[in-house]
mmCIF file of C-alpha atoms in Angstrom:
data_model
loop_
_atom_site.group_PDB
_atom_site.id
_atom_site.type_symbol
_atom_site.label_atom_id
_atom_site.label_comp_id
_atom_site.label_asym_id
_atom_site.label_seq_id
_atom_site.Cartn_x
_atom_site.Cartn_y
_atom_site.Cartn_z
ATOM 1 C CA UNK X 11 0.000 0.000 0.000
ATOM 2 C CA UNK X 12 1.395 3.526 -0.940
ATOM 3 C CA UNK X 13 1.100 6.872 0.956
ATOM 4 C CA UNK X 14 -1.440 7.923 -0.664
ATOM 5 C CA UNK X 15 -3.436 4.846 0.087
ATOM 6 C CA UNK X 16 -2.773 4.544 3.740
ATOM 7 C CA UNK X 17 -4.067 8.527 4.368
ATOM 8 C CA UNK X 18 -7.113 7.875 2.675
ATOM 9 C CA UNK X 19 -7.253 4.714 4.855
ATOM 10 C CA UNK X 20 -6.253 6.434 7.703
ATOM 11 C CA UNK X 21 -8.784 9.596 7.023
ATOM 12 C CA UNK X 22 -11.436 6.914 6.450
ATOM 13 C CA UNK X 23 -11.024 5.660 9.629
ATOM 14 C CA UNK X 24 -10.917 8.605 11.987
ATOM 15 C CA UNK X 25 -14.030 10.116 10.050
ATOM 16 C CA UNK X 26 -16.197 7.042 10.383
ATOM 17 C CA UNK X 27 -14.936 7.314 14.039
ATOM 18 C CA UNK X 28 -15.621 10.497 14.727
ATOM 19 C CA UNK X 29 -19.224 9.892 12.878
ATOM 20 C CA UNK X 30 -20.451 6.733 15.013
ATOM 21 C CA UNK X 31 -19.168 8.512 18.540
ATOM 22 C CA UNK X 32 -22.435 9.453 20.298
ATOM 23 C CA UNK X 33 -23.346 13.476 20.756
ATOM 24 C CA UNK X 34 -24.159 15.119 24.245
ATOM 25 C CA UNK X 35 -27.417 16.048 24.875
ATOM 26 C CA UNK X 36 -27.231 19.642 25.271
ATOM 27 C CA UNK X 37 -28.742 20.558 28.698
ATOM 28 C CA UNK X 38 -32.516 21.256 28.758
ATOM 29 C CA UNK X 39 -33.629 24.016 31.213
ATOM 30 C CA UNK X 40 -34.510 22.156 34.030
ATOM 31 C CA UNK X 41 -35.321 23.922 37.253
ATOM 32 C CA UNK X 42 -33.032 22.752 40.019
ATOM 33 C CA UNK X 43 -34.442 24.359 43.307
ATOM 34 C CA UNK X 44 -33.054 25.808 46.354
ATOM 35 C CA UNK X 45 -34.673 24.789 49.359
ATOM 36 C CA UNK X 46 -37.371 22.095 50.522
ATOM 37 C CA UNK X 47 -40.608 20.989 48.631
ATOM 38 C CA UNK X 48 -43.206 22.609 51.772
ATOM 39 C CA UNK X 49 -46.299 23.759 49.481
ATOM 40 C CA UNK X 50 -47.844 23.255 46.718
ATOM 41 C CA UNK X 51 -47.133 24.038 43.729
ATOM 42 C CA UNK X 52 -49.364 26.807 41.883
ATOM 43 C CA UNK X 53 -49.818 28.105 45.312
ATOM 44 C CA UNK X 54 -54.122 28.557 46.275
ATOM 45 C CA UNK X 55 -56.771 30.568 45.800
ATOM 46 C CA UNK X 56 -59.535 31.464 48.026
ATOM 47 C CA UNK X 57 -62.987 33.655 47.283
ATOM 48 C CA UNK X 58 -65.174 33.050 44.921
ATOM 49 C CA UNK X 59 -66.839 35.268 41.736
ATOM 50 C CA UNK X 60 -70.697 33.914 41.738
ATOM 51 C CA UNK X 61 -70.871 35.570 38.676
ATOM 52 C CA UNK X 62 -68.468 33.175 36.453
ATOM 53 C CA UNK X 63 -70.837 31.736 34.190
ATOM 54 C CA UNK X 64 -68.705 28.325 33.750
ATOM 55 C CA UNK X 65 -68.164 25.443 36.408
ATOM 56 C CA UNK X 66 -64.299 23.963 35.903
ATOM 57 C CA UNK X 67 -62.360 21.657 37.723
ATOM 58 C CA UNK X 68 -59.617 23.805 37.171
ATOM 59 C CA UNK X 69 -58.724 26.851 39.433
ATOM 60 C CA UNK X 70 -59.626 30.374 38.162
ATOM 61 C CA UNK X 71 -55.657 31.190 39.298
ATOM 62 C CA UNK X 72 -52.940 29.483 39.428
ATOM 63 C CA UNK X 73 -49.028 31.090 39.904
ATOM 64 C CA UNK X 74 -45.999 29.592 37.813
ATOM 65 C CA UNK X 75 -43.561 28.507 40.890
ATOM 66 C CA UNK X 76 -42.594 25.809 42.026
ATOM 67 C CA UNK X 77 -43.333 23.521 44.956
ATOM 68 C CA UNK X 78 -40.308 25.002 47.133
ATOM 69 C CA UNK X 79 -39.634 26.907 50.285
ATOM 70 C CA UNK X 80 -38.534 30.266 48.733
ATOM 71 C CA UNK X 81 -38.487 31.290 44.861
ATOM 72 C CA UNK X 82 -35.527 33.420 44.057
ATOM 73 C CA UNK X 83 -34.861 36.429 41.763
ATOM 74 C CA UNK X 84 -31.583 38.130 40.870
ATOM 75 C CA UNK X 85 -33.962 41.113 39.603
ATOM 76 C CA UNK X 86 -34.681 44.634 41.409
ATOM 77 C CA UNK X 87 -38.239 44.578 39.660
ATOM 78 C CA UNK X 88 -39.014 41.242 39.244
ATOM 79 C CA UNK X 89 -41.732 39.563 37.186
ATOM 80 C CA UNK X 90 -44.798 37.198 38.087
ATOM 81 C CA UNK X 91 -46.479 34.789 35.949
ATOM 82 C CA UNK X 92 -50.344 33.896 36.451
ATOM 83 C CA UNK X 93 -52.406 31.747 34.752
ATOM 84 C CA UNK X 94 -56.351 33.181 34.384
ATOM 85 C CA UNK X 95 -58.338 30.465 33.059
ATOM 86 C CA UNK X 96 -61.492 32.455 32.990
ATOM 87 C CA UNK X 97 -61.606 36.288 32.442
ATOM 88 C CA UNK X 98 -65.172 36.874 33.856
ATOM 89 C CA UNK X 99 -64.075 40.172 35.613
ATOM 90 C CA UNK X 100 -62.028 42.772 34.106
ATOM 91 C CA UNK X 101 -59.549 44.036 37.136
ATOM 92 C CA UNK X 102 -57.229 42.818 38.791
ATOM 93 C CA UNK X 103 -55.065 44.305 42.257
ATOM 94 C CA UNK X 104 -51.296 43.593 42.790
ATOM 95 C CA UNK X 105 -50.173 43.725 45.754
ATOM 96 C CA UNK X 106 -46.509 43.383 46.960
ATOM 97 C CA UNK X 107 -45.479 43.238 51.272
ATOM 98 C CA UNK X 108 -41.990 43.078 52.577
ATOM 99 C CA UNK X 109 -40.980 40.194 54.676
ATOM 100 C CA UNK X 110 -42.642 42.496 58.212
ATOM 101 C CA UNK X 111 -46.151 42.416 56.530
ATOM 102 C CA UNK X 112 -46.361 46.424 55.353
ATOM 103 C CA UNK X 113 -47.617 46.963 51.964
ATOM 104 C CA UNK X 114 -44.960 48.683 49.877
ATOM 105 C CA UNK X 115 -47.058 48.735 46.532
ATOM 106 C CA UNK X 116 -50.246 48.227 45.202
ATOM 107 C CA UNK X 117 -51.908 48.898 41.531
ATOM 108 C CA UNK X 118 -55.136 48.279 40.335
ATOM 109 C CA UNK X 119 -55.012 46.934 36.094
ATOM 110 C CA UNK X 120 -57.298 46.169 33.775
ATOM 111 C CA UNK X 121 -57.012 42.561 32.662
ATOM 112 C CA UNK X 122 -56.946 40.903 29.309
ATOM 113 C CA UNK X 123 -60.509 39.599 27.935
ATOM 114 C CA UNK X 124 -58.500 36.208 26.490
ATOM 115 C CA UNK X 125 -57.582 33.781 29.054
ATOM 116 C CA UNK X 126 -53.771 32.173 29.596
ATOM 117 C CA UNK X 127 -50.904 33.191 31.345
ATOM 118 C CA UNK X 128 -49.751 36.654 32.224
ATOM 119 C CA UNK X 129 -47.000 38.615 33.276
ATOM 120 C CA UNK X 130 -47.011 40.830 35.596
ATOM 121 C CA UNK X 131 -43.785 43.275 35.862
ATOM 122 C CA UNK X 132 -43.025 44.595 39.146
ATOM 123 C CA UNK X 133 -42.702 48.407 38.206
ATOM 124 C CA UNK X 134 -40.446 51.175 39.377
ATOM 125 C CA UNK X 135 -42.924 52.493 41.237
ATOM 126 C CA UNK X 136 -42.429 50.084 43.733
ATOM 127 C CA UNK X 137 -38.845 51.027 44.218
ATOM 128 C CA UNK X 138 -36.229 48.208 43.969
ATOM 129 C CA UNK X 139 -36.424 44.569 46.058
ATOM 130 C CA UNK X 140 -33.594 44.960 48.391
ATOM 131 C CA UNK X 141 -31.118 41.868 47.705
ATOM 132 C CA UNK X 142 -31.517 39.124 50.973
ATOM 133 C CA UNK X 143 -35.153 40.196 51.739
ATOM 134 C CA UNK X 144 -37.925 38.459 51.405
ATOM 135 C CA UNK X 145 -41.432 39.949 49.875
ATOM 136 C CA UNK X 146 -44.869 38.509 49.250
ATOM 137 C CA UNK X 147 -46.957 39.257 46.516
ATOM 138 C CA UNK X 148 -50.668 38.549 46.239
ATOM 139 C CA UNK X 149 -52.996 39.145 43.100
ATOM 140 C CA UNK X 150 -56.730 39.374 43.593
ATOM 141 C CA UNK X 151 -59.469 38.963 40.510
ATOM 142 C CA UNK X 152 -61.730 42.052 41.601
ATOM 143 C CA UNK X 153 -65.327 40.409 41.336
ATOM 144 C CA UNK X 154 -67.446 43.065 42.955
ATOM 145 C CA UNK X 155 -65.894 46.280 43.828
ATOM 146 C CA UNK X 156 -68.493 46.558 46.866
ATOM 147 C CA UNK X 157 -68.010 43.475 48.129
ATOM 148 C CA UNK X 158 -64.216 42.925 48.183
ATOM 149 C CA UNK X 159 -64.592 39.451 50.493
ATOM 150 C CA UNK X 160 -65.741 38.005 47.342
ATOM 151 C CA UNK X 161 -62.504 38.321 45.281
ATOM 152 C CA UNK X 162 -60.233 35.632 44.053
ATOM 153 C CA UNK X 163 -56.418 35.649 45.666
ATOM 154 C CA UNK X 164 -53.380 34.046 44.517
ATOM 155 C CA UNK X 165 -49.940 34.272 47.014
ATOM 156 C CA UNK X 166 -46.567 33.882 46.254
ATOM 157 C CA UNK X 167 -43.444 34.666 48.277
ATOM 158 C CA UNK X 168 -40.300 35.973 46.448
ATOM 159 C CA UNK X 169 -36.756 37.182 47.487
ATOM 160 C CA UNK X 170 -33.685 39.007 45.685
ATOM 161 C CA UNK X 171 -30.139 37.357 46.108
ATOM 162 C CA UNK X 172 -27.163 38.869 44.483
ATOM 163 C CA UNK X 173 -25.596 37.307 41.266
ATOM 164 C CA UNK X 174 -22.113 35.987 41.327
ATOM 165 C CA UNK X 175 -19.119 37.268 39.259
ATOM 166 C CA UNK X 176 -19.032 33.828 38.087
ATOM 167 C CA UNK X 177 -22.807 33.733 37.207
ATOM 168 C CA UNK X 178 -22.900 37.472 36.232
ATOM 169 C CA UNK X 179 -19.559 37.002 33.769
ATOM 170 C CA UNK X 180 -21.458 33.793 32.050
ATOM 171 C CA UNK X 181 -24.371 36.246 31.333
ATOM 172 C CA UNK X 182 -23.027 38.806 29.826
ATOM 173 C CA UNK X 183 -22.412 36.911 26.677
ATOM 174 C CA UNK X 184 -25.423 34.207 26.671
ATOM 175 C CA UNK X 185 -28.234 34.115 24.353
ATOM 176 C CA UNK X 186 -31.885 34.515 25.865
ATOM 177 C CA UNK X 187 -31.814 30.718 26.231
ATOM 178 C CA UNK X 188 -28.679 30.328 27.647
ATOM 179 C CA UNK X 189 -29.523 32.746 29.931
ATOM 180 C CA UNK X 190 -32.636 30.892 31.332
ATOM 181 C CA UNK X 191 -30.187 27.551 31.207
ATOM 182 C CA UNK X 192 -28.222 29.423 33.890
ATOM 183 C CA UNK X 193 -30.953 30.920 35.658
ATOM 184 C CA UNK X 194 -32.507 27.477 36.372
ATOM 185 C CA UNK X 195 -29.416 25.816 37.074
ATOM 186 C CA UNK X 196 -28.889 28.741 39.788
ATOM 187 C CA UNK X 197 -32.455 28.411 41.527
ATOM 188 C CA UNK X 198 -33.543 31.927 40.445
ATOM 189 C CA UNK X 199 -36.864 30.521 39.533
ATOM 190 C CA UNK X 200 -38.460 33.985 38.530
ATOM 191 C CA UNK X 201 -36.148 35.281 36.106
ATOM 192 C CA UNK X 202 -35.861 31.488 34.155
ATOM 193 C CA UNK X 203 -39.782 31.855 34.158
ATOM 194 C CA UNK X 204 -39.785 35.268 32.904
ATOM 195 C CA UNK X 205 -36.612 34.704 30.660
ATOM 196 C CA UNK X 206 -38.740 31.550 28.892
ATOM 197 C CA UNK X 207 -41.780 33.238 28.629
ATOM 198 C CA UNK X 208 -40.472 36.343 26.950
ATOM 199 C CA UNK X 209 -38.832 33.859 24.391
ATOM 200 C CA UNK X 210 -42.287 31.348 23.999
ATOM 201 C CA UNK X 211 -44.169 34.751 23.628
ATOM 202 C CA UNK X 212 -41.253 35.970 20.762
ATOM 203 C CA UNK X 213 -41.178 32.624 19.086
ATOM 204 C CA UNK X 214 -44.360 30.963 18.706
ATOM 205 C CA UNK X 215 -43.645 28.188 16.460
ATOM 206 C CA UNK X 216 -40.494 27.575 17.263
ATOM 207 C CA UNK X 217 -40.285 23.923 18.292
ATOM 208 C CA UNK X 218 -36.744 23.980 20.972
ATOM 209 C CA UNK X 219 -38.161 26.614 22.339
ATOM 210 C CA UNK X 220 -41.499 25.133 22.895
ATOM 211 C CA UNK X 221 -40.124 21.986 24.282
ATOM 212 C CA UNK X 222 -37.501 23.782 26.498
ATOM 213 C CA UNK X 223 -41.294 25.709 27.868
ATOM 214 C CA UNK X 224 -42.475 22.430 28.525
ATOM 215 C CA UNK X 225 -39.542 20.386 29.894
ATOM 216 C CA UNK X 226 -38.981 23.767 32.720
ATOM 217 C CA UNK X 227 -42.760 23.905 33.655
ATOM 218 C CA UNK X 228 -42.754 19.672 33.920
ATOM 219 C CA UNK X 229 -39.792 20.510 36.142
ATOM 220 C CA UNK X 230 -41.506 21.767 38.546
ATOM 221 C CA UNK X 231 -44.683 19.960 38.847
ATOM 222 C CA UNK X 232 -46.422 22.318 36.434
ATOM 223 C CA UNK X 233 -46.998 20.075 33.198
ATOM 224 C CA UNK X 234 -50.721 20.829 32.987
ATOM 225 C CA UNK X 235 -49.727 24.644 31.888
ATOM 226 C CA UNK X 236 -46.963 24.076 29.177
ATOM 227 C CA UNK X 237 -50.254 24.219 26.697
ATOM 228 C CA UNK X 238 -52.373 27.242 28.064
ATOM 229 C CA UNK X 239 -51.207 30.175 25.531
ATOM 230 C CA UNK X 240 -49.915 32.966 27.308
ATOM 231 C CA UNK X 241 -51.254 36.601 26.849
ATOM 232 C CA UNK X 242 -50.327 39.961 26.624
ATOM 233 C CA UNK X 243 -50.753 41.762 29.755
ATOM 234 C CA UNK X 244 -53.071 44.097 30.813
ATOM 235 C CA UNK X 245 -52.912 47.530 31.161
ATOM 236 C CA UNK X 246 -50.353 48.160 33.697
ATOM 237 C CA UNK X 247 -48.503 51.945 35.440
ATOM 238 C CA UNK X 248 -45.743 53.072 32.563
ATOM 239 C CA UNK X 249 -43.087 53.401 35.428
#
């Protein structure tokens, strides 16, 4: 056999290798939590709107976290995701508390007619989460305006840690998926949330990013919601 032979052998070889060796599955965004499993997940509702014209098995509200003992944020004005399965009223009130109980902000919006999820953006008005606190928000469906006992509320706790330089560096230069890749791999469960949803709500037909929706949401307990659409928001402050 000449040269010329033996490196096309040779090349044969190492490319029929290199073809046959298995890939790595690049890493889904799975939510890795900090903390212990204590509630459920979706967190509750209480109330009740007599004038919902529908009977479901499903709740009227449910929140996108997960079944943990804190949900973390790296953001000063974080946001919350809500699924409203039926828009029979037309307001909504947010509500956000520091970790002492005192209110700190509170808006009134006008909801979406179509139901599905919906973010709701913390605004500046609020002023900035301080980083190592802990806040609660609630959100109440405003069925009667005179009889406020009546409404629909949905809790959810939240607190703002500080990034990393390591974390912080990695951002800088990652795509919008990459970033919620890091996020969940962190534990900052509202900004991989937020991250996703911005991109699901971006890219509707995209297929990755529609299974990377419902592999992060089947993470958490939350499989039932990878198919509810989500919405644009409602009418919320400007700042």
């Amino acid at each position: 056999m000449n040269m010329q032979k033996l490196s096309r052998s040779l090349l044969s070889l190492l490319f029929t290798g290199l073809v046959l060796l298995p890939l790595a599955p690049a890493e889904a965004v799975t939510f890795r939590a900090k903390g212990s499993p204590n509630k459920t997940a979706g967190g509750a509702s209480r109330g009740i709107c007599q004038q919902l014209g529908t009977v479901s098995s499903q709740p009227i509200l449910t929140a996108l976290i997960p079944a943990t003992d804190k949900e973390l944020t790296t953001a000063a004005y974080p946001t919350v995701l809500v699924k409203i399965s039926e828009p029979a009223t037309r307001k909504a009130e947010l509500t956000l508390w520091d970790g002492e109980g005192n209110g700190i902000y509170q808006t009134v919006v006008d909801l979406a007619s179509t139901p599905g999820i919906t973010s709701f953006k913390i605004p500046k008005a609020a002023g900035p989460l301080a980083v190592g606190k802990q806040y609660k928000w609630n959100l109440a469906l405003i069925c009667d305006p005179e009889e406020r006992q009546r409404d629909i509320v949905l809790e959810g706790t939240l607190e703002r840690v500080e990034l990393s330089s390591t974390l912080n560096s990695s951002l800088a230069t990652a795509s919008p998926l990459e970033k919620a890749k890091l996020y969940a791999q962190n534990g900052l469960w509202y900004d991989t949330v937020a991250t996703m949803a911005d991109l699901k709500r971006s890219l509707p037909q995209n297929t990755q990013i529609g299974a990377e929706w419902q592999e992060l949401l089947q993470s958490v307990g939350l499989t039932e919601l990878s198919q509810v659409p989500l919405v644009d928001c409602c009418q919320q402050p400007k700042n």
